[in-house]
Short mmCIF file of C-alpha atoms in Angstrom, two decimals:
data_model
loop_
_atom_site.label_atom_id
_atom_site.label_comp_id
_atom_site.label_asym_id
_atom_site.label_seq_id
_atom_site.Cartn_x
_atom_site.Cartn_y
_atom_site.Cartn_z
CA UNK I 1 0.03 -0.09 0.01
CA UNK I 2 1.28 3.56 -0.70
CA UNK I 3 2.55 5.67 2.07
CA UNK I 4 3.63 9.36 1.96
CA UNK I 5 7.27 9.24 2.80
CA UNK I 6 10.35 7.67 1.14
CA UNK I 7 11.10 4.24 1.34
CA UNK I 8 13.50 3.19 4.68
CA UNK I 9 16.12 3.31 1.75
CA UNK I 10 15.35 6.62 0.67
CA UNK I 11 15.83 8.01 4.38
CA UNK I 12 19.30 6.70 4.47
CA UNK I 13 20.30 8.97 1.96
CA UNK I 14 21.64 12.83 2.71
CA UNK I 15 18.93 15.06 4.22
CA UNK I 16 19.05 18.18 2.19
CA UNK I 17 19.18 21.70 4.16
CA UNK I 18 15.69 22.38 4.58
CA UNK I 19 14.25 18.97 4.11
CA UNK I 20 11.32 18.52 6.45
CA UNK I 21 11.84 15.74 8.49
CA UNK I 22 9.33 16.22 10.91
CA UNK I 23 6.02 14.73 10.81
CA UNK I 24 2.53 15.95 10.75
CA UNK I 25 2.46 15.71 14.50
CA UNK I 26 4.56 18.77 15.33
CA UNK I 27 2.62 21.53 16.58
CA UNK I 28 2.40 24.66 14.39
CA UNK I 29 0.48 27.31 16.24
CA UNK I 30 -1.14 30.25 14.53
CA UNK I 31 -3.30 33.11 15.52
CA UNK I 32 -4.96 33.75 19.28
CA UNK I 33 -8.53 33.56 18.53
CA UNK I 34 -10.78 30.78 17.31
CA UNK I 35 -8.74 28.25 18.95
CA UNK I 36 -8.99 24.80 17.13
CA UNK I 37 -6.49 21.65 16.59
CA UNK I 38 -6.34 19.44 13.78
CA UNK I 39 -5.87 15.87 15.15
CA UNK I 40 -4.60 14.46 12.45
CA UNK I 41 -1.46 16.78 12.21
CA UNK I 42 -1.78 18.22 15.77
CA UNK I 43 -1.72 21.56 14.10
CA UNK I 44 -2.80 24.34 16.53
CA UNK I 45 -4.78 27.44 15.95
CA UNK I 46 -4.91 29.11 19.24
CA UNK I 47 -2.73 30.63 22.52
CA UNK I 48 -1.59 27.23 23.32
CA UNK I 49 1.06 24.94 23.09
CA UNK I 50 1.17 21.17 22.67
CA UNK I 51 2.93 19.98 25.21
CA UNK I 52 1.94 16.12 25.80
CA UNK I 53 0.59 15.12 22.50
CA UNK I 54 4.04 13.15 21.77
CA UNK I 55 2.96 10.99 24.89
CA UNK I 56 -0.32 10.57 23.83
CA UNK I 57 1.18 9.44 20.22
CA UNK I 58 3.64 7.12 21.73
CA UNK I 59 0.64 5.08 23.30
CA UNK I 60 -0.39 4.18 19.57
CA UNK I 61 2.09 1.15 20.04
CA UNK I 62 4.81 2.65 17.53
CA UNK I 63 5.69 5.72 19.09
CA UNK I 64 4.94 7.66 16.09
CA UNK I 65 3.59 11.34 15.71
CA UNK I 66 0.23 12.36 15.56
CA UNK I 67 0.26 12.59 11.96
CA UNK I 68 1.93 9.47 11.25
CA UNK I 69 0.92 7.57 7.82
CA UNK I 70 -1.86 5.14 8.32
CA UNK I 71 -0.38 2.95 11.21
CA UNK I 72 -3.14 1.25 13.10
CA UNK I 73 -3.02 0.24 16.42
CA UNK I 74 -5.72 -2.09 18.43
CA UNK I 75 -7.33 -0.48 21.33
CA UNK I 76 -9.16 -2.14 24.13
CA UNK I 77 -11.83 0.29 25.54
CA UNK I 78 -12.06 0.41 29.21
CA UNK I 79 -15.16 0.30 31.22
CA UNK I 80 -14.37 4.08 32.37
CA UNK I 81 -13.92 5.48 28.70
CA UNK I 82 -10.34 5.42 28.73
CA UNK I 83 -8.42 3.09 26.67
CA UNK I 84 -5.55 0.40 26.84
CA UNK I 85 -3.32 0.10 23.73
CA UNK I 86 -2.08 -3.17 22.78
CA UNK I 87 0.26 -3.85 19.90
CA UNK I 88 0.12 -2.78 16.37
CA UNK I 89 -2.68 -4.58 14.73
CA UNK I 90 -1.00 -3.39 11.43
CA UNK I 91 1.69 -0.90 10.14
CA UNK I 92 2.08 0.69 6.77
CA UNK I 93 3.57 -1.39 4.07
CA UNK I 94 7.50 -0.66 3.51
CA UNK I 95 7.14 0.07 0.14
CA UNK I 96 7.58 3.69 -0.10
CA UNK I 97 5.41 6.70 -0.98
CA UNK I 98 3.91 5.50 -3.99
CA UNK I 99 4.92 1.61 -3.57
CA UNK I 100 4.86 -0.63 -6.75
CA UNK I 101 2.50 -0.63 -9.41
CA UNK I 102 0.75 -3.29 -7.62
CA UNK I 103 0.26 -1.69 -4.42
CA UNK I 104 -2.00 0.85 -5.47
CA UNK I 105 -5.25 -0.31 -4.54
CA UNK I 106 -7.30 -2.07 -7.20
CA UNK I 107 -6.23 -2.31 -10.60
CA UNK I 108 -6.65 1.32 -12.42
CA UNK I 109 -8.46 2.63 -9.32
CA UNK I 110 -6.49 5.56 -9.05
CA UNK I 111 -6.35 5.19 -5.23
CA UNK I 112 -3.63 4.35 -2.88
CA UNK I 113 -5.12 2.20 -0.35
CA UNK I 114 -8.87 1.48 -1.73
CA UNK I 115 -7.98 -1.91 -3.00
CA UNK I 116 -7.56 -5.34 -2.14
CA UNK I 117 -3.98 -5.18 0.13
CA UNK I 118 -5.45 -3.64 3.43
CA UNK I 119 -1.92 -3.60 4.73
CA UNK I 120 -3.09 -0.73 7.12
CA UNK I 121 -5.19 -3.34 9.33
CA UNK I 122 -3.44 -6.27 8.54
CA UNK I 123 -3.04 -8.61 11.84
CA UNK I 124 -6.65 -7.50 12.96
CA UNK I 125 -7.49 -11.60 13.56
CA UNK I 126 -7.83 -12.23 17.19
CA UNK I 127 -8.68 -15.17 19.39
CA UNK I 128 -10.97 -13.11 21.81
CA UNK I 129 -14.24 -12.09 20.70
CA UNK I 130 -13.30 -8.59 20.30
CA UNK I 131 -16.16 -6.78 22.04
CA UNK I 132 -14.99 -3.10 23.24
CA UNK I 133 -12.17 -3.14 20.80
CA UNK I 134 -11.32 -0.62 17.92
CA UNK I 135 -8.73 0.04 15.08
CA UNK I 136 -7.28 3.53 15.65
CA UNK I 137 -4.72 5.32 13.49
CA UNK I 138 -2.34 7.48 15.51
CA UNK I 139 -4.19 10.16 14.88
CA UNK I 140 -7.30 8.71 15.86
CA UNK I 141 -5.61 8.01 19.34
CA UNK I 142 -4.28 11.42 19.71
CA UNK I 143 -8.29 12.92 18.93
CA UNK I 144 -9.52 10.38 21.34
CA UNK I 145 -7.15 11.74 24.17
CA UNK I 146 -8.21 15.31 23.23
CA UNK I 147 -11.74 14.72 23.55
CA UNK I 148 -12.19 11.97 26.09
CA UNK I 149 -13.74 9.68 23.91
CA UNK I 150 -13.71 7.96 20.39
CA UNK I 151 -14.23 9.91 17.53
CA UNK I 152 -14.62 9.76 13.54
CA UNK I 153 -11.17 9.10 11.69
CA UNK I 154 -10.23 11.25 8.46
CA UNK I 155 -10.51 10.01 5.21
CA UNK I 156 -6.63 10.68 4.60
CA UNK I 157 -5.56 8.39 7.06
CA UNK I 158 -7.96 5.87 6.44
CA UNK I 159 -7.21 5.66 2.93
CA UNK I 160 -4.01 3.78 4.05
CA UNK I 161 -5.82 1.14 6.17
CA UNK I 162 -7.94 0.38 2.80
CA UNK I 163 -10.70 2.89 2.83
CA UNK I 164 -12.27 3.38 -0.51
CA UNK I 165 -12.49 7.13 -0.91
CA UNK I 166 -14.19 6.88 -3.96
CA UNK I 167 -17.17 5.39 -2.90
CA UNK I 168 -17.06 6.34 0.76
CA UNK I 169 -16.69 2.89 2.51
CA UNK I 170 -14.51 0.30 3.68
CA UNK I 171 -13.52 -2.65 1.87
CA UNK I 172 -15.90 -5.50 3.70
CA UNK I 173 -14.68 -8.58 1.56
CA UNK I 174 -10.93 -7.73 2.40
CA UNK I 175 -11.87 -6.98 5.79
CA UNK I 176 -13.95 -10.16 6.22
CA UNK I 177 -10.62 -11.86 4.95
CA UNK I 178 -8.54 -10.52 7.08
CA UNK I 179 -10.69 -11.37 10.18
CA UNK I 180 -11.23 -7.69 11.19
CA UNK I 181 -14.83 -7.09 12.56
CA UNK I 182 -16.78 -4.32 11.09
CA UNK I 183 -17.51 -3.31 14.70
CA UNK I 184 -13.78 -2.39 15.40
CA UNK I 185 -13.64 0.02 12.48
CA UNK I 186 -14.12 3.99 12.94
CA UNK I 187 -16.56 6.34 11.14
CA UNK I 188 -14.94 8.20 8.67
CA UNK I 189 -15.39 12.09 7.90
CA UNK I 190 -13.31 14.33 5.76
CA UNK I 191 -10.41 16.40 7.19
CA UNK I 192 -11.25 19.50 8.79
CA UNK I 193 -14.52 18.15 10.30
CA UNK I 194 -14.97 19.14 13.87
CA UNK I 195 -15.22 15.90 16.13
CA UNK I 196 -15.29 17.12 19.58
CA UNK I 197 -13.60 19.72 22.00
CA UNK I 198 -10.61 19.56 24.16
CA UNK I 199 -11.76 17.64 27.47
CA UNK I 200 -10.51 19.00 30.80
CA UNK I 201 -7.80 16.14 31.19
CA UNK I 202 -6.49 16.55 27.88
CA UNK I 203 -5.95 20.46 28.64
CA UNK I 204 -4.57 19.96 31.80
CA UNK I 205 -1.73 17.60 29.96
CA UNK I 206 -1.41 20.01 26.98
CA UNK I 207 -2.01 23.43 27.98
CA UNK I 208 -4.73 23.75 25.41
CA UNK I 209 -7.98 25.63 26.79
CA UNK I 210 -10.98 23.28 27.82
CA UNK I 211 -13.65 23.56 24.67
CA UNK I 212 -10.94 23.83 21.80
CA UNK I 213 -12.43 22.42 18.84
CA UNK I 214 -10.86 19.39 17.66
CA UNK I 215 -11.00 19.13 13.78
CA UNK I 216 -9.52 16.30 11.64
CA UNK I 217 -6.31 16.35 9.95
CA UNK I 218 -4.54 14.34 7.20
CA UNK I 219 -1.37 12.34 6.67
CA UNK I 220 1.94 14.06 7.13
CA UNK I 221 2.47 13.91 3.18
CA UNK I 222 -0.94 15.94 2.47
CA UNK I 223 0.05 18.24 5.28
CA UNK I 224 2.90 19.26 3.70
CA UNK I 225 1.38 19.74 0.04
CA UNK I 226 -1.26 21.78 1.92
CA UNK I 227 1.17 23.81 3.49
CA UNK I 228 2.72 25.31 0.33
CA UNK I 229 -0.37 26.70 -0.61
CA UNK I 230 -1.36 24.23 -3.66
CA UNK I 231 -4.85 23.69 -2.66
CA UNK I 232 -6.77 24.37 -5.87
CA UNK I 233 -7.47 22.48 -8.72
CA UNK I 234 -4.50 22.84 -11.20
CA UNK I 235 -2.29 23.93 -8.50
CA UNK I 236 1.06 21.38 -8.13
CA UNK I 237 4.07 21.14 -5.89
CA UNK I 238 7.29 19.64 -6.66
CA UNK I 239 8.86 18.29 -3.67
CA UNK I 240 12.89 17.74 -4.01
CA UNK I 241 14.05 16.22 -1.14
CA UNK I 242 15.55 13.03 -0.72
CA UNK I 243 13.57 11.74 -3.05
CA UNK I 244 11.23 13.77 -5.67
CA UNK I 245 7.68 13.83 -5.25
CA UNK I 246 5.03 15.75 -7.32
CA UNK I 247 1.73 16.31 -5.68
CA UNK I 248 -1.44 18.49 -6.89
CA UNK I 249 -5.03 18.92 -7.00
CA UNK I 250 -7.69 17.59 -9.72
CA UNK I 251 -11.27 18.13 -9.79
CA UNK I 252 -11.71 14.95 -10.95
CA UNK I 253 -10.02 11.27 -9.65
CA UNK I 254 -6.99 10.86 -11.95
CA UNK I 255 -6.48 6.96 -13.03
CA UNK I 256 -3.08 5.98 -14.01
CA UNK I 257 -2.96 2.70 -15.76
CA UNK I 258 1.02 2.44 -15.03
CA UNK I 259 0.12 2.81 -11.46
CA UNK I 260 2.72 5.38 -10.84
CA UNK I 261 0.11 7.64 -9.79
CA UNK I 262 -2.14 7.26 -6.58
CA UNK I 263 -4.50 10.15 -5.13
CA UNK I 264 -5.66 11.22 -1.86
CA UNK I 265 -9.12 12.88 -1.40
CA UNK I 266 -9.01 16.64 -0.85
CA UNK I 267 -11.11 18.12 2.04
CA UNK I 268 -13.59 19.94 -0.25
CA UNK I 269 -14.32 16.64 -1.99
CA UNK I 270 -11.74 16.92 -5.05
CA UNK I 271 -8.49 14.84 -5.52
CA UNK I 272 -4.75 14.77 -4.65
CA UNK I 273 -3.11 12.93 -7.20
CA UNK I 274 1.02 12.46 -6.33
CA UNK I 275 3.85 10.21 -7.28
CA UNK I 276 7.23 9.85 -5.82
CA UNK I 277 10.49 8.90 -7.55
CA UNK I 278 13.25 7.12 -6.58
CA UNK I 279 15.45 9.98 -7.73
CA UNK I 280 15.96 13.34 -6.29
CA UNK I 281 18.51 14.90 -3.84
CA UNK I 282 20.37 11.53 -3.15
CA UNK I 283 21.77 12.39 -6.65
CA UNK I 284 24.10 14.49 -4.82
CA UNK I 285 24.81 11.67 -2.23
CA UNK I 286 28.49 11.50 -2.81
CA UNK I 287 29.32 15.44 -2.63
CA UNK I 288 30.47 16.83 0.87
CA UNK I 289 27.93 19.37 1.91
CA UNK I 290 30.68 21.57 2.68
CA UNK I 291 31.21 21.85 -0.95
CA UNK I 292 27.74 21.97 -2.67
CA UNK I 293 27.60 25.54 -2.59
CA UNK I 294 30.78 26.18 -4.49
CA UNK I 295 29.84 23.46 -6.89
CA UNK I 296 26.61 25.34 -7.39
CA UNK I 297 28.39 28.51 -8.15
CA UNK I 298 30.56 26.34 -10.55
CA UNK I 299 27.54 24.79 -12.60
CA UNK I 300 26.02 28.17 -12.98
CA UNK I 301 29.07 29.68 -14.43
CA UNK I 302 29.72 27.02 -16.98
CA UNK I 303 26.18 26.79 -18.11
CA UNK I 304 24.49 23.75 -19.36
CA UNK I 305 26.22 20.59 -19.05
CA UNK I 306 28.03 18.59 -22.14
CA UNK I 307 26.73 15.47 -20.80
CA UNK I 308 23.13 13.86 -20.05
CA UNK I 309 22.55 11.93 -16.58
CA UNK I 310 20.02 9.75 -14.96
CA UNK I 311 20.89 10.26 -11.23
CA UNK I 312 19.00 7.16 -9.68
CA UNK I 313 21.46 5.88 -7.29
CA UNK I 314 19.51 2.54 -6.80
CA UNK I 315 17.79 -0.58 -8.34
CA UNK I 316 14.42 0.58 -10.17
CA UNK I 317 12.12 3.49 -10.66
CA UNK I 318 8.44 3.94 -9.43
CA UNK I 319 7.75 7.66 -10.94
CA UNK I 320 7.08 9.31 -13.43
CA UNK I 321 7.56 5.77 -15.03
CA UNK I 322 7.58 2.45 -13.35
CA UNK I 323 10.51 0.04 -14.12
CA UNK I 324 12.22 -2.53 -12.03
CA UNK I 325 15.08 -2.81 -14.47
CA UNK I 326 15.81 1.28 -14.39
CA UNK I 327 19.45 2.05 -13.58
CA UNK I 328 21.27 5.26 -13.59
CA UNK I 329 23.54 6.06 -16.49
CA UNK I 330 25.60 8.86 -17.68
CA UNK I 331 25.91 9.67 -21.40
CA UNK I 332 29.31 11.12 -21.96
CA UNK I 333 32.32 12.00 -20.00
CA UNK I 334 32.14 15.24 -17.77
CA UNK I 335 34.75 17.74 -18.55
CA UNK I 336 35.43 18.44 -14.94
CA UNK I 337 33.62 18.49 -11.39
CA UNK I 338 31.37 21.18 -12.09
CA UNK I 339 30.32 19.75 -15.34
CA UNK I 340 29.48 16.49 -13.62
CA UNK I 341 27.74 18.73 -10.90
CA UNK I 342 25.85 20.60 -13.45
CA UNK I 343 24.49 17.30 -15.17
CA UNK I 344 23.34 16.06 -11.91
CA UNK I 345 21.34 18.84 -11.39
CA UNK I 346 20.13 18.83 -15.04
CA UNK I 347 19.05 14.75 -14.53
CA UNK I 348 16.58 15.79 -11.63
CA UNK I 349 15.18 18.63 -13.56
CA UNK I 350 14.74 16.38 -16.52
CA UNK I 351 13.08 13.98 -14.33
CA UNK I 352 10.76 16.74 -13.09
CA UNK I 353 9.66 17.39 -16.44
CA UNK I 354 9.20 13.79 -17.54
CA UNK I 355 6.74 13.58 -14.34
CA UNK I 356 4.96 16.75 -15.29
CA UNK I 357 4.54 15.45 -18.99
CA UNK I 358 2.90 12.52 -17.71
CA UNK I 359 0.53 14.02 -15.43
CA UNK I 360 -0.75 16.29 -18.70
CA UNK I 361 -0.96 12.89 -20.68
CA UNK I 362 -3.36 11.76 -18.30
CA UNK I 363 -5.47 14.81 -19.10
CA UNK I 364 -4.59 16.48 -15.83
CA UNK I 365 -4.01 20.58 -16.43
CA UNK I 366 -0.90 21.89 -14.62
CA UNK I 367 -1.02 25.49 -13.80
CA UNK I 368 1.98 27.34 -13.47
CA UNK I 369 3.81 28.46 -11.24
CA UNK I 370 4.94 25.08 -9.90
CA UNK I 371 5.39 25.28 -6.34
CA UNK I 372 8.67 24.14 -4.97
CA UNK I 373 9.52 22.49 -1.66
CA UNK I 374 11.95 20.62 -0.17
CA UNK I 375 15.84 20.87 0.67
CA UNK I 376 16.63 21.05 -3.09
CA UNK I 377 14.53 24.11 -3.62
CA UNK I 378 17.00 25.89 -1.33
CA UNK I 379 19.41 26.10 -3.94
CA UNK I 380 18.78 28.97 -6.36
CA UNK I 381 21.06 27.40 -9.09
CA UNK I 382 19.16 24.00 -9.23
CA UNK I 383 15.57 25.77 -8.84
CA UNK I 384 16.69 27.97 -11.78
CA UNK I 385 17.79 24.83 -13.95
CA UNK I 386 14.42 23.15 -13.09
CA UNK I 387 12.14 26.32 -14.01
CA UNK I 388 14.23 26.27 -17.35
CA UNK I 389 13.93 22.77 -18.19
CA UNK I 390 10.24 22.92 -17.51
CA UNK I 391 9.90 26.32 -19.54
CA UNK I 392 7.56 27.38 -16.45
CA UNK I 393 8.22 29.58 -13.31
CA UNK I 394 8.76 27.72 -9.76
CA UNK I 395 7.38 29.38 -6.77
CA UNK I 396 9.61 28.40 -3.48
CA UNK I 397 7.24 27.99 -0.74
CA UNK I 398 8.14 29.83 2.56
CA UNK I 399 6.66 27.12 4.80
CA UNK I 400 6.28 23.71 3.47
CA UNK I 401 6.59 22.14 7.25
CA UNK I 402 3.59 19.37 7.81
CA UNK I 403 2.79 21.49 11.07
CA UNK I 404 1.92 24.37 9.14
CA UNK I 405 -0.37 22.27 6.85
CA UNK I 406 -1.96 20.86 9.98
CA UNK I 407 -2.57 24.49 11.31
CA UNK I 408 -3.98 25.15 7.92
CA UNK I 409 -6.40 22.34 8.51
CA UNK I 410 -7.18 23.19 12.19
CA UNK I 411 -7.75 27.01 10.67
CA UNK I 412 -10.49 25.76 7.97
CA UNK I 413 -14.10 26.11 9.50
CA UNK I 414 -12.71 28.12 12.72
CA UNK I 415 -10.68 30.67 11.58
CA UNK I 416 -11.57 30.67 7.79
CA UNK I 417 -14.43 28.90 6.14
CA UNK I 418 -12.72 26.54 4.14
CA UNK I 419 -9.23 25.55 3.22
CA UNK I 420 -9.03 27.51 0.18
CA UNK I 421 -9.72 30.51 2.35
CA UNK I 422 -7.46 29.29 4.54
CA UNK I 423 -4.20 29.05 2.54
CA UNK I 424 -5.27 32.47 0.77
CA UNK I 425 -5.03 34.28 4.13
CA UNK I 426 -2.13 32.23 5.60
CA UNK I 427 0.28 31.32 3.05
CA UNK I 428 2.87 33.87 1.92
CA UNK I 429 3.36 34.20 -1.77
CA UNK I 430 6.80 32.76 -1.90
CA UNK I 431 9.82 33.67 -4.37
CA UNK I 432 9.10 32.93 -8.44
CA UNK I 433 12.24 31.85 -10.20
CA UNK I 434 11.91 32.23 -14.01
CA UNK I 435 13.28 30.02 -16.57
CA UNK I 436 16.71 31.30 -18.15
CA UNK I 437 15.72 31.92 -21.86
CA UNK I 438 19.49 31.77 -23.08
CA UNK I 439 19.90 28.08 -21.95
CA UNK I 440 16.35 26.96 -22.86
CA UNK I 441 17.19 25.34 -26.16
CA UNK I 442 20.75 23.41 -24.90
CA UNK I 443 18.24 21.83 -22.09
CA UNK I 444 15.57 20.88 -24.63
CA UNK I 445 18.26 19.23 -26.32
CA UNK I 446 19.56 17.33 -23.39
CA UNK I 447 15.91 16.50 -22.40
CA UNK I 448 15.54 14.81 -25.90
CA UNK I 449 18.69 12.79 -24.96
CA UNK I 450 17.46 11.90 -21.83
CA UNK I 451 14.18 10.71 -22.84
CA UNK I 452 15.75 8.83 -25.77
CA UNK I 453 18.05 6.90 -23.64
CA UNK I 454 15.07 5.79 -21.34
CA UNK I 455 13.22 4.58 -24.26
CA UNK I 456 16.04 2.58 -25.90
CA UNK I 457 16.38 0.78 -22.56
CA UNK I 458 12.87 -0.07 -22.63
CA UNK I 459 12.11 1.61 -19.44
CA UNK I 460 9.83 4.56 -20.91
CA UNK I 461 7.33 3.81 -23.25
#
C-alpha cells in the first residue's frame, strides 16, 4: 500500500538542508482566537502549545507522531471510557511513498489504498471475541485523548488502511478475509471536520484551553502539500528532498494505468494525485555538504552540461515511469567536477519535466507556477535549472512544514470558512524563479537525449 514518505532506503540517503524531517504531529500555532486543533496533524490554532501530545502518540504502539502515515493500532476500550493499547494491529507497507504498481489499490482505480491489500489493518485477527475493541490510526488516538472519547477518523489516514475514498466505504470483503470485524472500524469523515472539543484532562496535560475545537487532519505528506498553498485544482508542488515527489489538486480522480500515480481525497471533495520517484536529492549523495555551494556556483558559471545524467542511485524506478530494471546512467564524459555536478542537477530537473508531462498525458491541467518545496529547492541554481527545463516559473514555498499544513486544516471552519480561504489568508506568496531563456534550447536538447535513452533501454514507453 502506498505511503507518503520515502522508502526506508530513501531515508538512508543525505537529508538536504531544509528537508522537512518532522511529521505532521509537530504543533504549528497560528493566531490567538478561534481556537482549534487538527488531530491528524496536531496543528494548533490558538494561544496554547501542545506539550504532551507526543506522549499520547507514543501510546499508539509504535511511538509515532500524531500525523503518522496510516499505522493502525488495536485499542481495548476500558469501562471508564479510557483506553489501553495493545500492539499494532498492522503497520504501513514499507513499499514507500507510492509503492509499486501492484500496491496502488485495485488495478487502475487511481487510489492509494482502497484496493485489496489492506496492509494498514493487517493482523486484525484475534482469539478474543473483540468486544470493546477499536482499530485506531495514530491520529485517532490523539483525537480520543484530546476529546475524552472515540471520534471519527479522516479519509486521508483511512485511505492507508483500505478505505475506498471514491465510494466512501471500507472494503468489506477484504476486511472479512483478514478477520477484522466491522465493529472495530471508525466512522470516516472529511479532514477539517470538527469531532469534539478539548476535555479537561487533555487541557491539563497539553495546556490547550477546555472547549478548544478538535478537527480532523490528514497524513503528513498531504499536510506538507497543503502547507505550500497548492490547494486548488490545477495547482501542483514539486518536493525535492532525498527523493522527488510531485503532488497536486484535480477536480476528478486521475486514473494512471501504470500505477505510478495515486490519489488522496481533498478535504473539499476534490482529489490529490501524487507520485514519488526513487531519484532526487540523493543524486548528490557523494558530494560533501561543504562543497555544494561552491559546486553550485561553478555549475551556474559554466552553463548547461556537456553530458546527460539519469541520477538514479538504486535499482528500479516508480515515478514518473515504473520499471524494476531501471538503473542510473551517464551519457558522455564530464569535462570536470562542475560539469558533472551540473549534469546531476539537470538530470533531476529532466525527471521533473517528465513527471509533469506524464500527468498532462493523463488529461490533467498543471498550472504555473509550479510550487517548489524540499531541501533541494533552497538552491537558487538548481531551482533556476528546474524552471528552465520545465519552461515554467517555480514558486519556492516559504513554509512547507507539515505542522503548518496541519495548522491550515485546523483553521478551516474555525478562523476561515474552508481550506482554500485558509491558504489564501495564511500562506505567503513565496519567491518566483523564472526560466533562463538563454539556456532553454540547450536543456531541451539534453532532455530529448535523456528521454531517448530511457526509451532505448525499454524503461519508458
